[in-house]
Coordinates of N, CA, C and O in Angstrom, one line a residue:
G1 N -25.9 16.9 -66.9 CA -25.8 18.5 -66.5 C -27.2 19.0 -66.2 O -28.1 18.7 -66.5
G2 N -27.1 19.8 -64.9 CA -28.4 20.1 -64.4 C -28.3 21.7 -64.4 O -27.8 22.1 -65.1
C3 N -29.4 22.5 -63.3 CA -29.3 23.7 -63.3 C -27.8 24.2 -63.3 O -27.3 24.3 -62.4
T4 N -27.7 25.2 -64.3 CA -26.2 25.7 -63.9 C -26.0 26.9 -63.2 O -25.3 27.3 -62.4
S5 N -27.5 27.5 -63.1 CA -27.5 28.5 -62.0 C -27.2 28.3 -60.1 O -26.5 28.9 -59.6
G6 N -27.2 27.1 -60.4 CA -26.9 26.6 -58.7 C -25.5 26.2 -58.6 O -25.0 26.6 -57.4
E7 N -24.3 26.3 -59.8 CA -23.2 26.5 -59.7 C -22.5 27.7 -59.3 O -21.3 27.7 -59.1
T8 N -23.5 28.8 -59.5 CA -22.8 30.2 -59.6 C -23.5 31.1 -58.4 O -24.4 31.9 -59.0
P9 N -23.8 30.2 -57.4 CA -24.5 31.1 -56.4 C -24.4 32.6 -56.3 O -25.3 33.3 -55.7
T10 N -23.3 33.3 -56.3 CA -23.3 34.6 -56.2 C -23.4 35.3 -57.5 O -23.7 36.6 -57.3
S11 N -23.8 34.6 -58.5 CA -24.0 35.6 -59.6 C -25.6 35.4 -60.1 O -26.4 34.7 -59.5
P12 N -26.1 36.7 -60.4 CA -27.7 36.9 -60.8 C -27.9 36.3 -62.1 O -29.1 36.8 -62.5
P13 N -27.6 35.2 -62.3 CA -28.1 34.9 -63.7 C -29.7 34.6 -64.0 O -30.3 34.7 -64.9
S14 N -30.3 34.4 -62.8 CA -32.0 34.1 -62.8 C -32.5 35.0 -62.2 O -33.7 35.2 -62.0
A15 N -31.8 36.4 -62.0 CA -32.5 37.5 -61.7 C -33.6 38.1 -62.5 O -34.8 38.3 -62.3
P16 N -33.6 38.1 -64.0 CA -34.7 38.3 -64.7 C -35.7 37.6 -64.9 O -36.6 38.0 -65.0
S17 N -35.5 36.3 -64.5 CA -36.9 35.4 -64.3 C -37.9 35.9 -63.3 O -38.9 36.0 -63.6
S18 N -37.4 36.6 -62.4 CA -38.0 37.4 -61.2 C -39.0 38.5 -62.0 O -39.6 38.7 -61.6
T19 N -38.1 38.9 -62.7 CA -38.7 40.2 -63.2 C -39.9 40.2 -63.8 O -40.9 40.4 -64.5
A20 N -39.7 38.8 -64.7 CA -40.7 38.3 -65.8 C -42.0 38.0 -64.8 O -43.0 37.7 -65.7
V21 N -42.0 37.7 -63.8 CA -43.4 37.8 -63.0 C -44.0 38.8 -63.0 O -45.7 38.8 -63.0
A22 N -43.7 40.3 -63.0 CA -44.3 41.4 -63.2 C -45.7 41.1 -63.7 O -46.7 41.5 -63.3
P23 N -45.7 41.1 -65.3 CA -47.2 41.2 -65.8 C -47.7 40.2 -66.0 O -48.8 40.1 -66.5
T24 N -47.8 39.2 -65.0 CA -48.6 38.4 -64.6 C -50.0 38.6 -64.2 O -51.3 38.3 -64.4
T25 N -50.1 40.0 -63.7 CA -51.7 40.4 -63.5 C -52.6 40.3 -64.7 O -53.8 40.3 -64.2
T26 N -52.2 40.4 -65.8 CA -53.1 40.2 -67.2 C -53.2 39.0 -67.7 O -53.7 38.9 -68.4
A27 N -52.3 37.9 -67.3 CA -51.9 36.8 -67.8 C -53.1 35.8 -67.5 O -54.0 36.1 -66.6
A28 N -53.4 34.9 -68.5 CA -54.2 33.8 -68.2 C -53.6 32.9 -66.9 O -52.8 33.2 -66.2
P29 N -54.5 32.3 -66.2 CA -54.6 31.7 -65.0 C -53.2 30.5 -65.3 O -52.3 30.6 -64.4
T30 N -52.9 29.7 -65.9 CA -52.0 28.9 -66.7 C -51.0 29.7 -66.6 O -49.6 29.2 -66.0
A31 N -50.4 30.6 -67.2 CA -49.4 31.6 -67.7 C -49.1 32.2 -66.0 O -47.9 32.0 -65.6
S32 N -50.0 32.3 -65.0 CA -49.6 33.0 -63.7 C -49.1 32.0 -62.9 O -48.2 32.0 -62.3
A33 N -50.0 30.8 -63.3 CA -49.4 29.9 -62.2 C -48.0 29.1 -62.8 O -47.2 28.8 -61.5
V34 N -47.9 29.4 -63.8 CA -46.2 28.6 -64.2 C -45.2 29.7 -63.7 O -44.5 29.4 -63.0
S35 N -45.8 31.1 -63.6 CA -44.6 32.4 -63.1 C -44.5 32.2 -61.5 O -43.8 31.9 -60.9
D36 N -45.6 31.5 -61.2 CA -45.7 31.5 -59.5 C -44.9 30.2 -59.2 O -44.1 30.1 -58.2
D37 N -44.8 29.1 -59.7 CA -44.3 27.8 -59.7 C -42.7 28.4 -59.9 O -41.8 27.8 -59.1
E38 N -42.4 29.0 -61.0 CA -40.7 29.7 -61.2 C -40.2 30.4 -59.8 O -38.9 30.3 -59.7
A39 N -41.4 31.3 -59.7 CA -40.9 32.1 -58.3 C -40.8 31.4 -57.3 O -39.7 31.8 -56.5
A40 N -41.7 30.5 -57.0 CA -41.5 29.6 -55.9 C -40.2 29.0 -55.8 O -39.3 28.9 -55.0
M41 N -39.9 28.4 -56.9 CA -38.2 27.1 -56.9 C -37.1 28.7 -56.9 O -36.4 28.3 -56.5
E42 N -37.2 30.0 -57.7 CA -36.4 30.9 -57.2 C -36.3 31.1 -55.9 O -34.9 31.6 -55.3
A43 N -37.1 31.4 -54.9 CA -37.0 31.3 -53.6 C -36.2 30.3 -53.0 O -35.4 30.5 -52.2
V44 N -36.3 28.9 -53.2 CA -35.5 28.2 -52.7 C -33.9 28.3 -53.3 O -33.4 28.5 -52.6
R45 N -33.9 28.6 -54.6 CA -32.6 29.1 -54.8 C -32.1 30.3 -54.1 O -30.7 30.4 -53.8
L46 N -32.7 31.4 -53.6 CA -32.2 32.3 -53.3 C -31.9 32.0 -51.7 O -31.1 32.5 -51.2
F47 N -32.7 31.2 -50.8 CA -32.5 30.9 -49.8 C -31.2 30.4 -49.7 O -30.5 30.9 -48.9
Y48 N -30.9 29.2 -50.7 CA -29.1 28.7 -50.7 C -28.3 29.4 -51.0 O -27.2 29.6 -50.3
R49 N -28.5 30.7 -52.1 CA -27.6 31.6 -52.1 C -27.2 32.4 -51.0 O -26.0 32.8 -50.6
E50 N -28.3 33.0 -50.4 CA -27.9 33.7 -49.1 C -27.4 33.1 -47.8 O -26.8 33.5 -47.0
F51 N -27.7 31.6 -47.5 CA -27.4 30.4 -46.7 C -25.5 30.9 -46.8 O -24.9 30.8 -46.1
D52 N -25.5 30.4 -48.2 CA -23.8 30.3 -48.5 C -23.2 31.5 -48.3 O -22.2 31.4 -47.5
A53 N -23.9 32.7 -48.2 CA -23.4 34.1 -48.1 C -23.2 34.3 -46.9 O -22.2 35.1 -46.5
A54 N -24.2 33.9 -46.2 CA -24.0 34.1 -44.9 C -22.8 33.5 -43.7 O -22.5 34.1 -43.2
L55 N -22.9 32.0 -44.5 CA -21.7 31.3 -43.7 C -20.3 32.1 -44.3 O -19.6 32.2 -43.1
K56 N -20.2 32.6 -45.0 CA -19.0 33.6 -45.5 C -18.8 34.8 -44.8 O -17.9 35.4 -44.1
S57 N -19.9 35.6 -44.5 CA -19.9 36.9 -44.2 C -20.3 36.9 -42.5 O -20.3 37.8 -41.7
R58 N -20.9 35.8 -42.0 CA -21.7 35.5 -41.1 C -22.5 36.5 -40.5 O -22.9 37.2 -39.4
N59 N -23.3 37.1 -41.3 CA -24.2 38.3 -41.1 C -25.6 37.9 -41.9 O -25.6 37.5 -43.1
T60 N -26.6 37.4 -41.3 CA -27.7 36.7 -41.4 C -29.1 37.4 -42.2 O -30.1 37.2 -42.3
E61 N -28.7 38.7 -41.9 CA -29.9 39.5 -42.3 C -30.4 39.3 -43.6 O -31.8 39.0 -44.1
L62 N -29.8 38.9 -44.7 CA -30.5 38.6 -46.0 C -31.3 37.0 -46.4 O -32.0 37.0 -46.5
L63 N -30.2 36.2 -45.4 CA -30.7 35.1 -45.5 C -32.0 35.0 -44.5 O -33.1 34.4 -45.0
R64 N -32.4 35.8 -43.6 CA -33.5 35.8 -42.6 C -34.6 36.5 -43.6 O -35.7 36.2 -43.6
A65 N -34.2 37.5 -44.9 CA -35.4 38.0 -45.1 C -35.8 36.7 -46.4 O -36.5 37.1 -47.2
S66 N -34.9 35.5 -46.5 CA -35.3 34.7 -47.6 C -36.5 33.5 -47.0 O -37.0 32.5 -47.7
F67 N -36.9 33.8 -45.7 CA -37.6 32.7 -45.1 C -38.6 33.3 -44.0 O -38.0 34.4 -43.8
V68 N -40.0 32.5 -44.2 CA -40.9 33.5 -42.8 C -40.5 32.4 -41.5 O -39.6 31.6 -41.3
A69 N -41.0 33.7 -40.2 CA -40.3 33.1 -39.0 C -40.8 31.4 -38.7 O -40.3 30.9 -37.8
A70 N -41.9 30.9 -39.4 CA -42.4 29.7 -39.1 C -41.3 28.6 -39.5 O -41.5 27.4 -39.1
C71 N -40.4 28.9 -40.2 CA -39.6 27.7 -40.8 C -38.2 27.8 -39.6 O -37.2 28.2 -39.5
R72 N -38.6 26.8 -39.1 CA -37.6 26.1 -38.0 C -36.1 25.5 -38.4 O -35.2 26.3 -37.7
I73 N -36.4 25.0 -39.4 CA -34.4 24.7 -40.0 C -34.0 26.2 -40.4 O -32.9 26.1 -39.8
C74 N -34.6 26.8 -41.1 CA -34.4 28.0 -41.4 C -33.7 29.0 -40.0 O -32.7 29.6 -40.4
R75 N -34.6 29.0 -39.1 CA -34.0 30.0 -38.0 C -32.8 29.4 -37.4 O -32.2 30.2 -36.5
E76 N -33.1 27.9 -37.3 CA -31.9 27.4 -36.6 C -30.5 27.7 -37.3 O -29.5 27.9 -36.7
D77 N -30.6 27.4 -38.8 CA -29.4 27.5 -39.3 C -28.8 29.0 -39.1 O -27.8 29.4 -39.0
A78 N -29.6 30.1 -39.6 CA -29.3 31.5 -38.8 C -29.0 31.9 -37.7 O -28.0 32.6 -37.8
A79 N -29.2 31.2 -36.5 CA -29.1 31.1 -35.1 C -27.7 30.8 -35.2 O -26.8 31.1 -34.3
T80 N -27.4 29.7 -35.5 CA -26.4 28.7 -35.4 C -25.0 30.0 -36.2 O -24.2 30.0 -35.5
I81 N -25.4 30.5 -37.4 CA -24.3 31.6 -37.7 C -24.0 32.7 -36.8 O -23.3 33.3 -36.7
D82 N -25.1 33.3 -36.4 CA -25.1 34.5 -35.5 C -24.6 34.1 -34.1 O -23.9 35.0 -33.8
A83 N -24.6 32.7 -33.5 CA -23.9 32.5 -32.6 C -22.4 32.5 -32.8 O -21.6 32.8 -32.0
A84 N -22.4 31.8 -34.0 CA -20.8 32.1 -34.4 C -20.0 33.3 -34.6 O -19.0 33.2 -34.1
R85 N -20.9 34.5 -35.0 CA -20.2 35.5 -35.1 C -20.0 36.1 -33.7 O -18.9 36.4 -33.4
S86 N -21.1 35.6 -33.0 CA -21.1 36.5 -31.4 C -19.7 35.5 -30.8 O -19.1 36.8 -29.9
S87 N -19.7 34.6 -31.4 CA -18.2 33.8 -30.4 C -17.0 33.8 -31.2 O -15.8 33.6 -30.6
G88 N -16.8 34.3 -32.4 CA -15.6 34.7 -32.9 C -15.4 33.4 -34.1 O -14.6 33.6 -34.4
R89 N -16.3 32.8 -34.1 CA -15.9 31.3 -35.1 C -16.3 31.7 -36.5 O -16.8 32.9 -36.6
T90 N -15.5 31.2 -37.5 CA -15.8 31.1 -38.8 C -16.0 29.8 -39.5 O -15.8 29.3 -38.9
F91 N -16.2 30.1 -40.6 CA -16.8 29.0 -41.4 C -15.9 28.8 -42.6 O -15.5 29.7 -43.2
E92 N -15.7 27.4 -43.0 CA -14.6 27.4 -44.3 C -15.3 26.1 -45.0 O -16.1 25.2 -44.1
G93 N -15.2 26.2 -46.0 CA -16.0 25.3 -46.8 C -17.4 25.6 -47.0 O -17.7 26.8 -47.2
G94 N -18.2 24.9 -47.3 CA -19.5 24.9 -47.7 C -19.9 25.6 -49.1 O -19.0 25.2 -49.6
G95 N -20.9 25.4 -49.2 CA -21.5 25.6 -50.8 C -22.6 24.8 -51.0 O -22.7 23.5 -50.7
S96 N -23.5 25.5 -51.6 CA -24.9 24.5 -51.7 C -25.0 24.6 -53.4 O -25.2 25.6 -54.0
V97 N -25.3 23.3 -54.0 CA -25.9 23.1 -55.5 C -27.1 22.4 -55.5 O -27.5 21.4 -54.8
L98 N -28.0 23.1 -56.2 CA -29.5 22.7 -56.1 C -29.4 22.2 -57.4 O -29.2 23.0 -58.7
N99 N -30.1 20.7 -58.0 CA -30.3 20.4 -59.1 C -31.9 19.7 -58.9 O -32.3 19.7 -57.9
S100 N -32.4 19.3 -60.4 CA -34.1 19.2 -60.3 C -34.7 19.5 -59.9 O -35.6 18.8 -58.8
L101 N -34.9 20.8 -59.5 CA -36.1 21.5 -58.8 C -37.5 21.3 -59.5 O -37.3 21.3 -60.9
A102 N -38.1 20.9 -59.0 CA -39.5 20.8 -59.6 C -40.8 21.3 -58.7 O -40.4 20.8 -57.3
V103 N -41.7 21.6 -59.0 CA -43.3 21.8 -57.9 C -43.9 20.5 -58.2 O -44.0 20.2 -59.0
T104 N -44.1 20.2 -56.9 CA -44.7 19.1 -56.7 C -46.1 19.2 -55.9 O -47.1 18.1 -56.1
G105 N -46.2 20.7 -55.8 CA -47.5 20.7 -55.6 C -48.2 22.2 -55.2 O -47.2 22.7 -55.3
A106 N -49.5 22.5 -55.2 CA -50.1 23.7 -55.0 C -51.0 23.6 -53.8 O -52.0 23.6 -54.4
P107 N -51.2 23.7 -52.8 CA -51.8 23.6 -52.0 C -52.8 24.5 -51.8 O -53.9 24.1 -51.8
D108 N -52.6 25.7 -51.9 CA -53.5 26.8 -52.5 C -52.9 27.9 -53.0 O -51.7 27.7 -53.7
L109 N -53.7 28.7 -53.4 CA -52.8 29.9 -54.5 C -51.5 30.6 -53.9 O -50.9 30.8 -54.5
S110 N -51.2 30.6 -52.4 CA -49.9 31.2 -52.0 C -49.1 30.1 -51.8 O -48.3 30.6 -51.0
R111 N -49.2 29.0 -52.1 CA -48.2 27.9 -51.3 C -47.6 27.0 -52.6 O -48.5 26.8 -53.7
R112 N -46.4 26.7 -52.7 CA -46.2 25.7 -53.5 C -45.2 24.8 -53.0 O -44.7 25.3 -52.0
L113 N -45.2 23.6 -53.0 CA -44.4 22.3 -52.7 C -43.1 22.2 -53.7 O -43.7 22.1 -54.8
V114 N -42.1 22.1 -53.2 CA -40.7 22.2 -54.2 C -40.4 21.0 -53.5 O -39.5 20.7 -52.4
R115 N -39.4 20.3 -54.8 CA -38.5 19.3 -54.2 C -37.2 19.6 -55.5 O -37.3 19.5 -56.4
A116 N -36.0 19.6 -54.4 CA -35.0 19.7 -55.0 C -33.9 18.6 -54.4 O -34.0 18.1 -53.7
Q117 N -33.0 18.3 -55.6 CA -31.6 17.6 -55.0 C -30.9 18.8 -54.5 O -30.0 19.7 -55.6
L118 N -30.3 18.4 -53.1 CA -29.5 19.7 -52.5 C -27.7 18.8 -52.4 O -28.0 17.7 -51.8
T119 N -27.3 19.3 -53.0 CA -25.6 18.7 -52.8 C -24.8 19.7 -52.0 O -24.7 21.1 -52.5
S120 N -24.2 19.5 -51.1 CA -23.6 20.8 -50.1 C -22.2 20.0 -49.9 O -21.8 19.0 -49.9
S121 N -21.3 21.0 -49.8 CA -19.8 20.7 -49.2 C -19.7 20.6 -47.7 O -20.7 21.3 -47.1
E122 N -18.8 20.1 -47.4 CA -18.3 20.1 -46.1 C -18.0 21.6 -45.4 O -17.7 22.2 -45.8
I123 N -18.5 21.8 -44.2 CA -18.4 23.0 -43.4 C -17.6 22.5 -42.3 O -18.0 21.6 -41.6
R124 N -16.7 23.5 -42.2 CA -15.8 23.2 -40.8 C -15.8 24.7 -40.3 O -15.6 25.6 -41.0
A125 N -16.5 24.6 -38.7 CA -16.5 25.7 -38.0 C -14.9 25.8 -37.3 O -14.6 24.9 -36.5
K126 N -14.5 27.0 -37.5 CA -13.3 27.3 -36.4 C -13.5 28.3 -35.2 O -14.3 29.0 -35.6
D127 N -12.5 28.2 -34.3 CA -12.5 28.9 -32.9 C -12.4 30.3 -33.4 O -11.3 30.3 -34.9
A128 N -12.2 31.2 -32.3 CA -10.9 32.5 -32.9 C -9.9 32.1 -33.2 O -9.4 33.0 -33.7
S129 N -9.1 30.9 -32.6 CA -8.0 30.7 -32.8 C -7.6 30.1 -34.1 O -6.5 29.8 -34.5
G130 N -8.4 30.0 -34.9 CA -8.2 28.9 -36.2 C -8.3 27.6 -35.8 O -8.3 27.2 -36.9
K131 N -8.6 27.2 -34.8 CA -9.0 25.6 -34.4 C -10.0 25.3 -35.2 O -11.1 25.9 -34.8
V132 N -10.2 24.0 -35.7 CA -11.5 23.4 -36.1 C -12.1 22.7 -35.1 O -11.9 21.6 -34.7
V133 N -13.5 23.3 -34.6 CA -14.3 22.6 -33.7 C -15.3 22.1 -33.9 O -16.0 21.1 -33.1
E134 N -15.9 22.1 -35.1 CA -17.0 21.2 -35.6 C -16.8 20.9 -36.9 O -16.6 22.0 -38.0
T135 N -17.0 20.0 -37.5 CA -17.5 19.4 -39.2 C -18.9 19.1 -39.2 O -19.3 18.2 -38.7
S136 N -19.6 19.7 -40.3 CA -20.5 19.2 -41.1 C -20.1 18.6 -42.2 O -20.0 19.4 -43.0
P137 N -20.5 17.1 -42.3 CA -20.2 16.7 -43.8 C -20.9 17.1 -44.7 O -22.2 17.6 -44.6
G138 N -20.3 17.4 -45.8 CA -21.0 17.8 -47.1 C -22.3 16.1 -47.7 O -22.1 15.1 -46.8
G139 N -22.8 16.3 -48.5 CA -23.7 15.3 -49.2 C -24.5 15.6 -50.1 O -24.8 16.8 -50.7
Q140 N -25.4 14.8 -50.7 CA -26.4 14.8 -51.4 C -27.8 14.1 -50.9 O -27.8 13.2 -50.4
Q141 N -29.0 14.9 -50.5 CA -29.9 14.8 -50.3 C -31.2 15.1 -51.1 O -31.0 16.5 -51.6
E142 N -32.1 14.6 -51.3 CA -33.6 15.2 -51.8 C -34.1 15.9 -50.6 O -34.3 15.1 -49.7
R143 N -34.8 17.0 -50.9 CA -35.4 18.0 -49.7 C -36.6 18.3 -50.6 O -36.8 18.6 -51.8
D144 N -37.7 18.6 -49.6 CA -38.7 18.9 -50.1 C -39.1 20.4 -49.2 O -38.7 20.3 -48.0
Y145 N -39.7 21.4 -50.0 CA -39.6 22.8 -49.4 C -41.1 23.2 -49.6 O -42.0 23.1 -50.7
S146 N -41.6 24.1 -48.8 CA -43.1 24.5 -48.8 C -42.5 26.0 -49.0 O -41.7 26.4 -48.0
V147 N -43.2 26.6 -49.8 CA -42.8 28.1 -49.9 C -44.2 29.1 -50.1 O -44.9 28.3 -50.6
I148 N -44.3 29.9 -49.4 CA -45.7 31.0 -49.3 C -45.2 31.8 -49.8 O -44.2 32.6 -49.7
K149 N -46.1 32.6 -50.8 CA -46.3 34.2 -51.2 C -46.9 34.9 -50.0 O -48.0 34.9 -49.8
V150 N -45.9 36.1 -49.6 CA -46.5 36.9 -48.9 C -46.3 38.2 -49.3 O -44.9 38.4 -49.9
G151 N -47.6 38.6 -49.8 CA -47.4 40.1 -50.3 C -47.2 39.7 -52.0 O -47.4 38.5 -52.4
E152 N -45.8 40.1 -52.3 CA -45.5 39.8 -53.8 C -44.2 39.0 -53.7 O -43.7 38.8 -54.9
K153 N -44.0 38.2 -52.6 CA -42.4 37.5 -52.6 C -42.9 36.4 -52.0 O -43.4 36.0 -51.0
W154 N -42.1 35.3 -52.7 CA -42.3 33.8 -52.5 C -41.1 33.8 -51.3 O -40.1 34.0 -51.5
L155 N -41.2 33.0 -50.0 CA -40.6 32.7 -49.1 C -40.3 31.3 -48.7 O -41.3 30.9 -48.8
V156 N -39.5 31.0 -48.4 CA -39.0 29.6 -47.7 C -40.1 29.3 -46.2 O -39.9 30.2 -45.7
E157 N -41.0 28.2 -46.3 CA -41.9 28.5 -45.1 C -41.3 27.2 -44.2 O -41.5 27.3 -43.3
S158 N -41.1 25.8 -45.0 CA -40.4 25.0 -44.1 C -39.5 24.1 -45.0 O -39.8 23.9 -46.4
I159 N -38.8 23.0 -44.4 CA -37.8 22.2 -45.3 C -37.6 20.7 -44.7 O -37.8 20.8 -43.3
A160 N -37.9 20.0 -45.6 CA -38.0 18.5 -45.0 C -37.4 17.6 -45.9 O -37.1 18.0 -47.1
G161 N -36.6 16.8 -45.1 CA -35.5 15.9 -46.1 C -34.4 15.8 -45.7 O -33.6 16.7 -44.7

């Protein structure tokens, strides 16, 4: 059994952990570091919740708010969804589950490196007539993320793997 919050991407069971970050202004450095680590991992979870939601709604506004413009893969995924909306394409399937999230490094105070096992379902893109025009196979892979703190918010900065 892994993290159950990844199995229900649309429910907000992990929201309280982000509110626990607020009192760290007076916390000891170790408590602050733990809170930053948790917030960085939550940023990765949020990215995939918003990605899955954007596939269904074809609205990338909240997805784009979960990453910085420097994230090439993030921008390309959002642009693919935007192009689908413009052309009348829809997506079927999809769904992301993250397990084994761990902070693997902290290059500086505003960055965390996070590693996770990503399991994704097959995604089928359909044209306006409903014909499947593209299929992206699902699978499981280990991915590495760089997460950066911008103001008080942690955002995905890059994805590798």
